[in-house]
Every structure is written in C-alpha cells, then in structure tokens.
C-alpha positions as protocol buffer text, in pm:
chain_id: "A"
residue {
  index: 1
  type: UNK
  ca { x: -4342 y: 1243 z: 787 }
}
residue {
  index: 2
  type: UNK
  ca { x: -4039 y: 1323 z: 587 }
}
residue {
  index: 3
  type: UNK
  ca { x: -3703 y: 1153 z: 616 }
}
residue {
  index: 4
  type: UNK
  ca { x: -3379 y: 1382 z: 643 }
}
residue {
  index: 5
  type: UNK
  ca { x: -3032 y: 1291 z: 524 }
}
residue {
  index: 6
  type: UNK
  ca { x: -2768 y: 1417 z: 741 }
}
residue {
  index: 7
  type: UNK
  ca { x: -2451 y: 1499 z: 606 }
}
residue {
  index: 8
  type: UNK
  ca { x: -2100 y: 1446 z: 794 }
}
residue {
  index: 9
  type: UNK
  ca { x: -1972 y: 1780 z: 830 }
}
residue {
  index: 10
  type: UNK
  ca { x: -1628 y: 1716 z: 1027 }
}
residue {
  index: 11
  type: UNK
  ca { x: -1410 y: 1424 z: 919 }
}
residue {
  index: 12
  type: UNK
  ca { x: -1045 y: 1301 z: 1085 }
}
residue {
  index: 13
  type: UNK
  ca { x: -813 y: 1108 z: 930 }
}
residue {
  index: 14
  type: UNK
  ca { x: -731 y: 772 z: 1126 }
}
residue {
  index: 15
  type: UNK
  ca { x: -394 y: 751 z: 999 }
}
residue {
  index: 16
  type: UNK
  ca { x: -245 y: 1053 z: 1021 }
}
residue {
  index: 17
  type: UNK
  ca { x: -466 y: 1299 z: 1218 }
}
residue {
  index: 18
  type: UNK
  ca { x: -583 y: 1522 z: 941 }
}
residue {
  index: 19
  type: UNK
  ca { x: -921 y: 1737 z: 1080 }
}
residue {
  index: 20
  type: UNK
  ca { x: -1133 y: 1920 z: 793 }
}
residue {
  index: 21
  type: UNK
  ca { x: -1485 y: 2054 z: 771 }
}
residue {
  index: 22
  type: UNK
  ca { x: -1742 y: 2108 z: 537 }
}
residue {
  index: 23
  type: UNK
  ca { x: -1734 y: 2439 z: 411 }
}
residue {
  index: 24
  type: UNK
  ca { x: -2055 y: 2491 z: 235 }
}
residue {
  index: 25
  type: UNK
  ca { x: -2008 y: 2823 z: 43 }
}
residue {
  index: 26
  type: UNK
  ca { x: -1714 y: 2644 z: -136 }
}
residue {
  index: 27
  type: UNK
  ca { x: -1915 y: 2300 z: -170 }
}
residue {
  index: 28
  type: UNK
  ca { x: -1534 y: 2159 z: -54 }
}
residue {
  index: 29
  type: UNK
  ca { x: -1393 y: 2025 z: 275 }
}
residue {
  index: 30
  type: UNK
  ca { x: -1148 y: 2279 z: 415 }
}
residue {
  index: 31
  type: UNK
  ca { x: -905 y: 2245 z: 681 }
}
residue {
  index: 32
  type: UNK
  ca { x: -1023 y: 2275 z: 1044 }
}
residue {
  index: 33
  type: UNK
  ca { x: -696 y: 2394 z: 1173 }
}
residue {
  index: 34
  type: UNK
  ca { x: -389 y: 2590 z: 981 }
}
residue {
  index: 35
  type: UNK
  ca { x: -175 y: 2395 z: 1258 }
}
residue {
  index: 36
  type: UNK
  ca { x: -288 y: 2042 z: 1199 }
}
residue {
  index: 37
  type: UNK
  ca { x: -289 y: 1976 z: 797 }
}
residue {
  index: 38
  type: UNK
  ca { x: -115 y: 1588 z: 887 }
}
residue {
  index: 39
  type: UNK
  ca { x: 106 y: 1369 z: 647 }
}
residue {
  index: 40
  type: UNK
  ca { x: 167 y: 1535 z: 322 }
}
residue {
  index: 41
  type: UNK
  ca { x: 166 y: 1183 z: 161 }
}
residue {
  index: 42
  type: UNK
  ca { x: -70 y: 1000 z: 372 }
}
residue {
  index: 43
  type: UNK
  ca { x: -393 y: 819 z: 205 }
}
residue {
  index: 44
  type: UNK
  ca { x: -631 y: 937 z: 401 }
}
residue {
  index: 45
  type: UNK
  ca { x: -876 y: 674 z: 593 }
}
residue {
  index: 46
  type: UNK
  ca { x: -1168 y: 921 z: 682 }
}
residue {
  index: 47
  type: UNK
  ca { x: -1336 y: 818 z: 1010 }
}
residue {
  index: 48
  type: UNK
  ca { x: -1684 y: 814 z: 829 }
}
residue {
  index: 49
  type: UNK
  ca { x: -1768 y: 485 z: 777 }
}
residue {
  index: 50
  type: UNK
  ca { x: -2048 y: 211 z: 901 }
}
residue {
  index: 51
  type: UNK
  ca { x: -2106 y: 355 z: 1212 }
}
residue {
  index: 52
  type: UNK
  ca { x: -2235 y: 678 z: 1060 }
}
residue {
  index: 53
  type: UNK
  ca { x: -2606 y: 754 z: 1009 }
}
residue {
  index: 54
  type: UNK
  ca { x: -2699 y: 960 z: 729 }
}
residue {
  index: 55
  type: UNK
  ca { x: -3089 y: 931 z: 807 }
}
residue {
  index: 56
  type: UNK
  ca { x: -3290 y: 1066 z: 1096 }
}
C-alpha cells in the first residue's frame, strides 16, 4: 500500500480575499480570477494551514 501526498491546489487569502490556483505547466500559483487580485500591499495569510491533510 502506497501513501499519496496531496497537494493544495486552490489557496485564499484570509486577509484580503486573494483566490489563486496551482497552475502546473508554470510550476507557479496563478490568479483564479482577473477580477479578484485583493490588496496590492497585503501579506498574505494563505488559508492552508493545520487543518490541511497532505496524506491520504
């Protein structure tokens, strides 16, 4: 039985709304959304913390 890692592949940021995805053909996150890019100077606080599970 093998163990997989899962990877996050969406992320928002908890201060200021930010959404971006995984884009895997640029090995970068990306913006979800042209219309929702949030605070230019905001430090982002991803919502990917504790409560994620990287392993099945």
């Amino acid at each position: 039985m093998s163990v997989q890692m899962q990877k996050p592949t969406t992320r928002v940021c908890e201060r200021c709304g930010r959404t971006e995805r995984w884009d895997n053909s640029q090995s970068a996150w990306q913006h979800a959304s042209d219309s929702d890019r949030g605070h230019p100077h905001c430090i982002h606080e991803w919502d990917i913390n504790g409560s994620f599970t990287p392993y099945e």
